[in-house]
Coordinates of C-alpha atoms in Angstrom, one line a residue:
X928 CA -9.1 32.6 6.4
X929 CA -12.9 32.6 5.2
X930 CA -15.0 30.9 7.7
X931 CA -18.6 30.9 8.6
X932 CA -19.3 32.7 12.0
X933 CA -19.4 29.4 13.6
X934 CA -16.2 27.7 12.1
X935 CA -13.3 28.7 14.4
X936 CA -10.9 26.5 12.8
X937 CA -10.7 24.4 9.3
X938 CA -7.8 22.3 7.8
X939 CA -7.4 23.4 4.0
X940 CA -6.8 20.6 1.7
X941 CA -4.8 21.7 -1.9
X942 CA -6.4 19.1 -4.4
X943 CA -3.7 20.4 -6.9
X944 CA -0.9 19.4 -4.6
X945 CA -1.9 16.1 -4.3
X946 CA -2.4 15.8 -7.9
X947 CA 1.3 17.3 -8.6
X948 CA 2.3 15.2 -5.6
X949 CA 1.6 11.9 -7.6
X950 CA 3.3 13.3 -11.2
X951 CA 6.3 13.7 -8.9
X952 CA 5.7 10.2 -7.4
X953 CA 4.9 9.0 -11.3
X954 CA 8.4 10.5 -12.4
X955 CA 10.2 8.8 -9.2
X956 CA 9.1 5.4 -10.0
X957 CA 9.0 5.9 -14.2
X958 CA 8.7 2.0 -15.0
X959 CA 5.6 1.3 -12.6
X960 CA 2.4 2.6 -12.2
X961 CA 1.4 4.1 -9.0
X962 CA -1.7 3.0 -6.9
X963 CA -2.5 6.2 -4.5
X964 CA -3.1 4.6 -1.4
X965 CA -6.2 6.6 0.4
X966 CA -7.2 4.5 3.0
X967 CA -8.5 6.8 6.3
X968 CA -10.2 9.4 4.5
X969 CA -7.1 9.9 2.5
X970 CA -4.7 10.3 5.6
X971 CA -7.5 12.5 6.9
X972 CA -7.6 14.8 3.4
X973 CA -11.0 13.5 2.7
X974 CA -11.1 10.1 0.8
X975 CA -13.5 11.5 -2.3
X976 CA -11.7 14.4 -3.1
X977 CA -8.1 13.2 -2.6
X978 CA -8.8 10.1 -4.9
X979 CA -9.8 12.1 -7.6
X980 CA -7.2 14.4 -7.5
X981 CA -4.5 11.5 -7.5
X982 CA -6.3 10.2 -10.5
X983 CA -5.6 13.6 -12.1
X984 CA -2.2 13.3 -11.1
X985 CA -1.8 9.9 -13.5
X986 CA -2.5 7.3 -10.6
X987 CA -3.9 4.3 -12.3
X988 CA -4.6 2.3 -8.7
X989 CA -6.6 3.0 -5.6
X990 CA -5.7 1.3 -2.6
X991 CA -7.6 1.4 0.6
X992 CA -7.2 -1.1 3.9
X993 CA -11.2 -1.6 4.7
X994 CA -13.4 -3.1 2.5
X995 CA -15.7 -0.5 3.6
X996 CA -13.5 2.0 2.3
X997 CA -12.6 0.1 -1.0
X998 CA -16.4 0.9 -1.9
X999 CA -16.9 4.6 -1.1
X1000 CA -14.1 4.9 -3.2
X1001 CA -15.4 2.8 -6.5
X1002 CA -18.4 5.0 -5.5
X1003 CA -16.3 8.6 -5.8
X1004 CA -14.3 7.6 -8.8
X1005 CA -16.7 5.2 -10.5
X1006 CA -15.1 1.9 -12.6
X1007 CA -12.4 3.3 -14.1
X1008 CA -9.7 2.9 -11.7
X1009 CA -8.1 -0.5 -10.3
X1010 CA -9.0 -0.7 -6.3
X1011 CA -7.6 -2.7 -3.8
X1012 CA -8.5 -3.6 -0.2
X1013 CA -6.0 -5.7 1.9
X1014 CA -7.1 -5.8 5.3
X1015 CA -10.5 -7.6 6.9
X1016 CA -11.5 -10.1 9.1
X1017 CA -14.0 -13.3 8.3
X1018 CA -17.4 -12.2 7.5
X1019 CA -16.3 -9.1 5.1
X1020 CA -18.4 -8.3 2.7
X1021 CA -16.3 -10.1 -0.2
X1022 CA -19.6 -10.1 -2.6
X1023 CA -20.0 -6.9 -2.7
X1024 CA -16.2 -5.7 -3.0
X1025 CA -16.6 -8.6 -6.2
X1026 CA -19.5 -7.3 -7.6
X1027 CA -18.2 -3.4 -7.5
X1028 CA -14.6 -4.9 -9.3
X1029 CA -12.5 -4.5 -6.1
X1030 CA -9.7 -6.5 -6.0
X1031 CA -8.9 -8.2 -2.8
X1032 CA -5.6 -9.4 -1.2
X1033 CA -5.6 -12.7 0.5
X1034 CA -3.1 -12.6 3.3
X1035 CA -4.2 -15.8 5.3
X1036 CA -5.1 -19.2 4.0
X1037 CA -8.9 -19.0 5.8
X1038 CA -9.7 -16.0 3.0
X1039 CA -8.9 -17.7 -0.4
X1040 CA -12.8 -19.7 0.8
X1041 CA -14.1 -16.9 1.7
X1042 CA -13.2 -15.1 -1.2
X1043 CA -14.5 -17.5 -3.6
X1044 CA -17.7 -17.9 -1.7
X1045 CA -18.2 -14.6 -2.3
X1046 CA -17.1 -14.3 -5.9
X1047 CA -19.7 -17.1 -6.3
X1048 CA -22.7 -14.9 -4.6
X1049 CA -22.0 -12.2 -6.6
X1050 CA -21.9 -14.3 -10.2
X1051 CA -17.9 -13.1 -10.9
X1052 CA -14.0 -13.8 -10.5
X1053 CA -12.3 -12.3 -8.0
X1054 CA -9.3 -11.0 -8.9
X1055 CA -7.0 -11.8 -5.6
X1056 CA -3.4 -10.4 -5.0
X1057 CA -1.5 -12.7 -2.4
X1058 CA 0.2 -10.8 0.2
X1059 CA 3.3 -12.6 1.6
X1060 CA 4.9 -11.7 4.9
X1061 CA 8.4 -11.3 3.6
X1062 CA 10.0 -10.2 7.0
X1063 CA 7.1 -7.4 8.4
X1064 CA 5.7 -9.5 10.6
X1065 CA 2.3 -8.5 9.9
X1066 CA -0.5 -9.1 7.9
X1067 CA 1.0 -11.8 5.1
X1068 CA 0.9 -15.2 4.3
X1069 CA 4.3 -16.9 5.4
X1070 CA 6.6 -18.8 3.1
X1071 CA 6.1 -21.6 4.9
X1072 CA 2.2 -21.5 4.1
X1073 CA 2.9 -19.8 0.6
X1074 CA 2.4 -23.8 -1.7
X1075 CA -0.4 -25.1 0.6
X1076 CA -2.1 -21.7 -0.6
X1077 CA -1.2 -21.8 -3.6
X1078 CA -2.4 -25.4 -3.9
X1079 CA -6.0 -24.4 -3.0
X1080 CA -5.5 -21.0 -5.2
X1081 CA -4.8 -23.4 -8.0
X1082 CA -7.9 -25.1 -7.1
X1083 CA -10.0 -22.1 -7.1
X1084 CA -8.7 -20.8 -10.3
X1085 CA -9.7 -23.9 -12.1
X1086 CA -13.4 -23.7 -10.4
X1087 CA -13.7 -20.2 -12.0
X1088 CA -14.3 -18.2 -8.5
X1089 CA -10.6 -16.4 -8.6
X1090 CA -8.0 -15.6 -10.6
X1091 CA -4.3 -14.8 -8.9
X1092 CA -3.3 -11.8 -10.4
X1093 CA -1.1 -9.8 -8.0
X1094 CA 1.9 -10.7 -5.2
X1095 CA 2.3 -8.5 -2.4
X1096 CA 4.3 -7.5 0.5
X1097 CA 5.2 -4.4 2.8
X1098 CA 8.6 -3.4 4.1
X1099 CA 9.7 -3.0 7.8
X1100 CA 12.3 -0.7 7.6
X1101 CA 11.5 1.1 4.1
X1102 CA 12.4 4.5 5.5
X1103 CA 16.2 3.2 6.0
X1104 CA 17.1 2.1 2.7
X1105 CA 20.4 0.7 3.5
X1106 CA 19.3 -1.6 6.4
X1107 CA 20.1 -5.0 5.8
X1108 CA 16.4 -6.3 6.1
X1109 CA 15.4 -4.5 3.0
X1110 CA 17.6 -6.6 1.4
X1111 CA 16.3 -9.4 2.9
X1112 CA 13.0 -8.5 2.2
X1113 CA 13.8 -7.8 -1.3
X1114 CA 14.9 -11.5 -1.9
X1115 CA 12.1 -13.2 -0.1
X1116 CA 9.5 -11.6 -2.1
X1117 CA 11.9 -12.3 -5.4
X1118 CA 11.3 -16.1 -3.8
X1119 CA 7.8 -15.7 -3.5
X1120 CA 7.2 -14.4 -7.3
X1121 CA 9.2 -17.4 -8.5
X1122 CA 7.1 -19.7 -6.1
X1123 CA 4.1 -18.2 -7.3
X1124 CA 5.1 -18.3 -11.0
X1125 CA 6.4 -22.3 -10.6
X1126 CA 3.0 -23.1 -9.5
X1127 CA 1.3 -21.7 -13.2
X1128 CA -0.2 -18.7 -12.0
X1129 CA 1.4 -15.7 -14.2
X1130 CA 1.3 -12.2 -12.6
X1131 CA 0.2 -9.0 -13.8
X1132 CA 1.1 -6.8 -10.6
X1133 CA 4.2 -7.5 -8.3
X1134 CA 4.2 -4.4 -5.4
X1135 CA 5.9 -3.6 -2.5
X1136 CA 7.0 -0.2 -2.3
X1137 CA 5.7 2.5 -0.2
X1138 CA 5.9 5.7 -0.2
X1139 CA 9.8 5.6 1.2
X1140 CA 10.5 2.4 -1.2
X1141 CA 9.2 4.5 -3.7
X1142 CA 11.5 7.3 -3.7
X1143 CA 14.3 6.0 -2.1
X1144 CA 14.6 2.2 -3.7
X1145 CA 13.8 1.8 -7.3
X1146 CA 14.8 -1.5 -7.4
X1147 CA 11.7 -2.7 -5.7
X1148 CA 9.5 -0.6 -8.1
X1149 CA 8.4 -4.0 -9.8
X1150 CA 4.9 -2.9 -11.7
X1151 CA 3.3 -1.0 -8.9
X1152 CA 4.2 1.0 -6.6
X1153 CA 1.7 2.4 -3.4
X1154 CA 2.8 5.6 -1.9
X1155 CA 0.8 7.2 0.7
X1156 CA 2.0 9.7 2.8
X1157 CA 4.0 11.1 0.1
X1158 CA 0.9 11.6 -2.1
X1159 CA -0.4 14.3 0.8
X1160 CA 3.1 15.8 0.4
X1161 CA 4.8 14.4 3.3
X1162 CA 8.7 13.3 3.4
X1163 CA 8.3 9.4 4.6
X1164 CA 12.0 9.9 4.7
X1165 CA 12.2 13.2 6.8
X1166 CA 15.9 12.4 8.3
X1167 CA 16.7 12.0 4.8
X1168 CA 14.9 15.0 2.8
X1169 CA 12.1 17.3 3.0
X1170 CA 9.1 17.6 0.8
X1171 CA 11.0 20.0 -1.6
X1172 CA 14.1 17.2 -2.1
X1173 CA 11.3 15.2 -3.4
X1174 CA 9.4 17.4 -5.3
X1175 CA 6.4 17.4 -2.9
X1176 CA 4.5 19.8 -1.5
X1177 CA 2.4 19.1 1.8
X1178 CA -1.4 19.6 1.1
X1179 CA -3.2 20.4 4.3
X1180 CA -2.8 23.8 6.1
X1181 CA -4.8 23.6 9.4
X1182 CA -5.4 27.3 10.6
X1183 CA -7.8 28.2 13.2
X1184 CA -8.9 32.3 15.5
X1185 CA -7.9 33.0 18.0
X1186 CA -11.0 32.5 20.2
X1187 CA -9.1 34.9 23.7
X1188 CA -6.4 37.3 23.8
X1189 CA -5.9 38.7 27.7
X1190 CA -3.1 40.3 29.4
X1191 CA -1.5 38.6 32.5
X1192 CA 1.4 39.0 34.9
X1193 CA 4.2 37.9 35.4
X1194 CA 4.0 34.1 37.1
X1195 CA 0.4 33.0 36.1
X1196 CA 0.2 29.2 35.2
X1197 CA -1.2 28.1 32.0
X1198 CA -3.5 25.7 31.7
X1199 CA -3.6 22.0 33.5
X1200 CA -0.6 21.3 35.9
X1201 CA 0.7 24.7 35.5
X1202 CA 3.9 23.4 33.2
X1203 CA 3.5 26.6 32.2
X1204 CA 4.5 29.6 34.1
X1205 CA 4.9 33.3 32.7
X1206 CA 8.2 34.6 33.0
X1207 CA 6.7 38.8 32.0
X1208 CA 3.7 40.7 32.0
X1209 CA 2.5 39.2 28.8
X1210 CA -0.7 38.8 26.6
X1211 CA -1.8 34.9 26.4
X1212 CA -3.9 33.2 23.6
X1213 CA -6.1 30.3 23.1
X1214 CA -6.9 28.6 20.3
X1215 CA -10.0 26.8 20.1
X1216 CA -8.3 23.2 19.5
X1217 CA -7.4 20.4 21.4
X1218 CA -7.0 16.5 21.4
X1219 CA -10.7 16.2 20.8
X1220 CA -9.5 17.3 17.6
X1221 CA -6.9 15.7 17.3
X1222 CA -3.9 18.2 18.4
X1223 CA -1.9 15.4 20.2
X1224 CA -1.5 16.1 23.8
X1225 CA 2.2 15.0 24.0
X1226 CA 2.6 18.0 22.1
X1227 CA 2.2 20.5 25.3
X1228 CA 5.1 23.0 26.2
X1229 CA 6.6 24.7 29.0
X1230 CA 8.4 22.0 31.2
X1231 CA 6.4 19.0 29.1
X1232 CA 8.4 19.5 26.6
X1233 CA 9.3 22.1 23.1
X1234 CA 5.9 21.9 22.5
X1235 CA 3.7 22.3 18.9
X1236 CA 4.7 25.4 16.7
X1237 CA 2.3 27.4 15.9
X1238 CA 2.7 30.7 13.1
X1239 CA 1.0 33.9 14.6
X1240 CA 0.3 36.9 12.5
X1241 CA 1.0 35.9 9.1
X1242 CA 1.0 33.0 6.5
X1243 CA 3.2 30.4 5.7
X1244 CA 6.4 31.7 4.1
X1245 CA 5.6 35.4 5.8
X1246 CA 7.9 34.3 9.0
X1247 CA 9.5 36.9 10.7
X1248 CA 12.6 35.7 13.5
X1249 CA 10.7 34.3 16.6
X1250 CA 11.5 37.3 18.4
X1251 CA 10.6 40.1 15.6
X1252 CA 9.1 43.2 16.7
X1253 CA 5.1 44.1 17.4
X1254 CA 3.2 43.4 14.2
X1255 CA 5.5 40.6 12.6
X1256 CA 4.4 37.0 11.5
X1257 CA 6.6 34.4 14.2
X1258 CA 6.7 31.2 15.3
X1259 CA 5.1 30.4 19.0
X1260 CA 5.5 27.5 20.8
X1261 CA 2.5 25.6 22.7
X1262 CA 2.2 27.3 26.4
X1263 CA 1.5 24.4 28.7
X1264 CA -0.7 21.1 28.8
X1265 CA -2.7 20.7 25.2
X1266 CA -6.5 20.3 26.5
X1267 CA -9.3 18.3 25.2
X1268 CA -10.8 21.6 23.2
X1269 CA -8.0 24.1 23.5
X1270 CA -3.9 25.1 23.4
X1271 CA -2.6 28.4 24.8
X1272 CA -0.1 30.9 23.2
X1273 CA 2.0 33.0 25.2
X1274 CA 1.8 36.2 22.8
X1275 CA 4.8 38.3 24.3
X1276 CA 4.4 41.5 26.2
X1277 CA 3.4 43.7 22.8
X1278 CA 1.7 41.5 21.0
X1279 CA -1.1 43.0 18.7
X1280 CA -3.2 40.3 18.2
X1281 CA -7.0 40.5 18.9
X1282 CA -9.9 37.5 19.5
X1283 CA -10.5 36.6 15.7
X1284 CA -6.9 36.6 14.2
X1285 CA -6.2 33.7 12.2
X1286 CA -2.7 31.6 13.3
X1287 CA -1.5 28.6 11.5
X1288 CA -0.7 25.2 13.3
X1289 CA 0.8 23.6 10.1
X1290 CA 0.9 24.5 6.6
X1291 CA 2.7 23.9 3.1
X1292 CA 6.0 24.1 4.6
X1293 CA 9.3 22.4 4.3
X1294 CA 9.9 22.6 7.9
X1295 CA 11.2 25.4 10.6
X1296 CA 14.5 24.7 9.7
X1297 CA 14.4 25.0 6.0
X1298 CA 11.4 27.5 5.5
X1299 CA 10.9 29.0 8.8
X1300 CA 7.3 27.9 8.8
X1301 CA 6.1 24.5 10.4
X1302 CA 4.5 21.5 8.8
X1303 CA 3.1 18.6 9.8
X1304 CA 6.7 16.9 10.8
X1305 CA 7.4 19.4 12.9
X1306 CA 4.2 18.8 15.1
X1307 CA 5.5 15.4 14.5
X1308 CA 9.2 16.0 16.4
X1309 CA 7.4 17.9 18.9
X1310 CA 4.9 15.1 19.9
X1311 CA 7.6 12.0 20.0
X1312 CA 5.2 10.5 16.6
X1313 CA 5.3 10.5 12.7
X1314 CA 3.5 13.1 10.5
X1315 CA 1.4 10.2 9.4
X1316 CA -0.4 10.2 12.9
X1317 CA -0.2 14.4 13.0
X1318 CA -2.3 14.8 9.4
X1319 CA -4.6 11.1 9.7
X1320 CA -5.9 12.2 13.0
X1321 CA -7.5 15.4 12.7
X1322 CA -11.0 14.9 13.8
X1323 CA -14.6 15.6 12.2
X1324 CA -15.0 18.4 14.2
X1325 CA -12.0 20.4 11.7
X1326 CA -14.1 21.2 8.2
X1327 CA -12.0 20.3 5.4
X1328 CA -11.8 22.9 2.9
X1329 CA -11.2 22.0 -0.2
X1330 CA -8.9 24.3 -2.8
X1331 CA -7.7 24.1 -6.3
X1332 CA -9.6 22.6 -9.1
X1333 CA -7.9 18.6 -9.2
X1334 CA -10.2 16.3 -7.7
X1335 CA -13.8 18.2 -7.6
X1336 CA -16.4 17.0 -9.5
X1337 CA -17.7 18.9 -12.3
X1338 CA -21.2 18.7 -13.4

């Protein structure tokens, strides 16, 4: 680990992991293109960076939920790429995402005016995707409301402010694809594209597969597909396979020093609450994280639970057994209550490490279980979430470090 004397920890992003993450994702869905979805900051990979690597990879499509985000990224990548923003309230900025060429789902009737209004301020056609609610619940027009919209979409279309180009919709249950209601889902948005083509309005993009749809469903590959967490190397479908069944690879390693080694005795607490207790004379250490940074505090150990894994003296795939001799790499467990800037270690009674040695909270793993080395998922299991939430919410205060060559800009 390379820091600068102040950097205590950093999260490592592999720009040629996510580029090789989207050829895998290409190859799994072989008759669509695949829109790399990038929205916050690229799962927390660093929105710039991570687009342009997925465009390495072959992506065609950028998709990002804010309109705010839709233009940093036409900003990064420039006009090649298609990008799409879904999700806003009245009063977005739908000029501006018109004039930079962002495309823009409509997913309640109120937005088709809005749209327009701005497509007419900014002197183009707005290319609109409809997003139907085909059983999510969520964002999505409802059949019910699908020909009133597509009434005033027709409308629109003939005034020259729009032009209906795209039908959308997101699964519920993607990650089980056996359930019933993907089905279900599957047939109401076959509805919807008949609906939509009845009413005149030809389609060049039909999409609704995620990252689980997308390796796990190809009948709902249609034209596009929009994985995300699978583009940062992440199983969406981790009861089902890791990231190697899938050809992924995960693409952040957060690491961080050990900031204070110190021998205590046997029964000292550990941190708030004292879940914690020492069971030998042992050598505790902290590492300089916390949930100000994003480390989730359900992930603290001791009677709170297994607690987060953390790899001391070694890398990831240099994993000794958790209870190897003085000097090998093993896998810890988080000593008591995760705090707001800091976690605890308990070390063992021989352990050599000193203030300054690097230890690894998650890496480019398949798992404890496969590769003896947590990732993100594991953090996940250990924190009662998803790895989504483990990677996306890694705060500012981490420095993303960027390595590989996909994705940087060359002068």
């Amino acid at each position: 680990m390379s820091t600068t004397p102040d950097q205590s920890a950093r999260a490592v992003v592999d720009l040629d992991a996510i580029r090789d993450n989207v050829r895998a994702l290409r190859a799994a869905a072989p008759t669509a293109q695949v829109m790399a979805v990038v929205k916050a900051d690229a799962y927390g990979h660093g929105l710039a960076p991570a687009a342009r690597a997925a465009l390495a990879g072959g992506a065609t499509w950028l998709g990002a939920a804010h309109g705010t985000e839709a233009l940093a990224i036409r900003a990064a990548v420039g006009p090649a790429p298609r990008v799409l923003s879904w999700l806003y309230a009245p009063g977005a900025p739908f000029a501006e995402l018109v004039r930079q060429d962002v495309d823009i789902a409509v997913a309640a009737p109120w937005a088709l005016d809005e749209v327009a209004d701005g497509a007419r301020a900014a002197g183009r056609t707005a290319r609109v995707h409809l997003k139907v609610d085909t059983g999510l619940g969520r964002n999505g027009v409802t059949p019910e409301d699908l020909p009133a919209v597509l009434d005033r979409a027709a409308a629109l279309q003939a005034d020259g402010a729009l032009t209906v180009i795209g039908l959308m919709s997101h699964f519920a249950l993607a990650d089980e694809p056996d359930d019933p209601s993907v089905k279900m889902q599957t047939h109401a948005f076959e509805d919807a594209i008949r609906t939509v083509e009845a009413a005149g309005m030809p389609l060049e993009v039909r999409h609704i597969a995620n990252s689980a749809a997308t390796l796990t469903n190809p009948a709902a590959h249609y034209d596009l597909v929009r994985p995300g967490i699978a583009v940062y190397g992440l199983s969406p479908v981790p009861h089902l396979g890791a990231p190697g069944d899938y050809g992924l690879r995960p693409a952040m390693t957060l690491e961080a020093r050990l900031a204070t080694v110190k021998r205590v005795p046997a029964g000292r607490g550990v941190s708030y609450g004292h879940f914690y207790t020492t069971t030998q004379d042992t050598v505790l250490g902290v590492i300089p994280l916390g949930y100000g940074d994003g480390i989730p505090r359900h992930a603290s150990g001791g009677s709170l639970g297994p607690g987060g894994p953390v790899l001391v003296g070694g890398g990831v795939g240099d994993v000794a057994a958790p209870d190897a001799g003085l000097g090998t790499a093993r896998v810890l467990r988080i000593a008591g209550r995760v705090c707001m800037d800091q976690v605890m270690l308990d070390l063992g009674p021989y352990a050599p490490e000193q203030a300054g040695d690097v230890v690894t909270l998650f890496g480019a793993s398949d798992g404890l279980a496969r590769a003896g080395a947590p990732n993100a998922e594991d953090w996940a299991q250990a924190a009662g979430t998803i790895s989504y939430e483990i990677v996306t919410r890694l705060g500012a205060r981490v420095p993303r470090v960027y390595a590989g060559t996909a994705g940087k800009e060359t002068a």
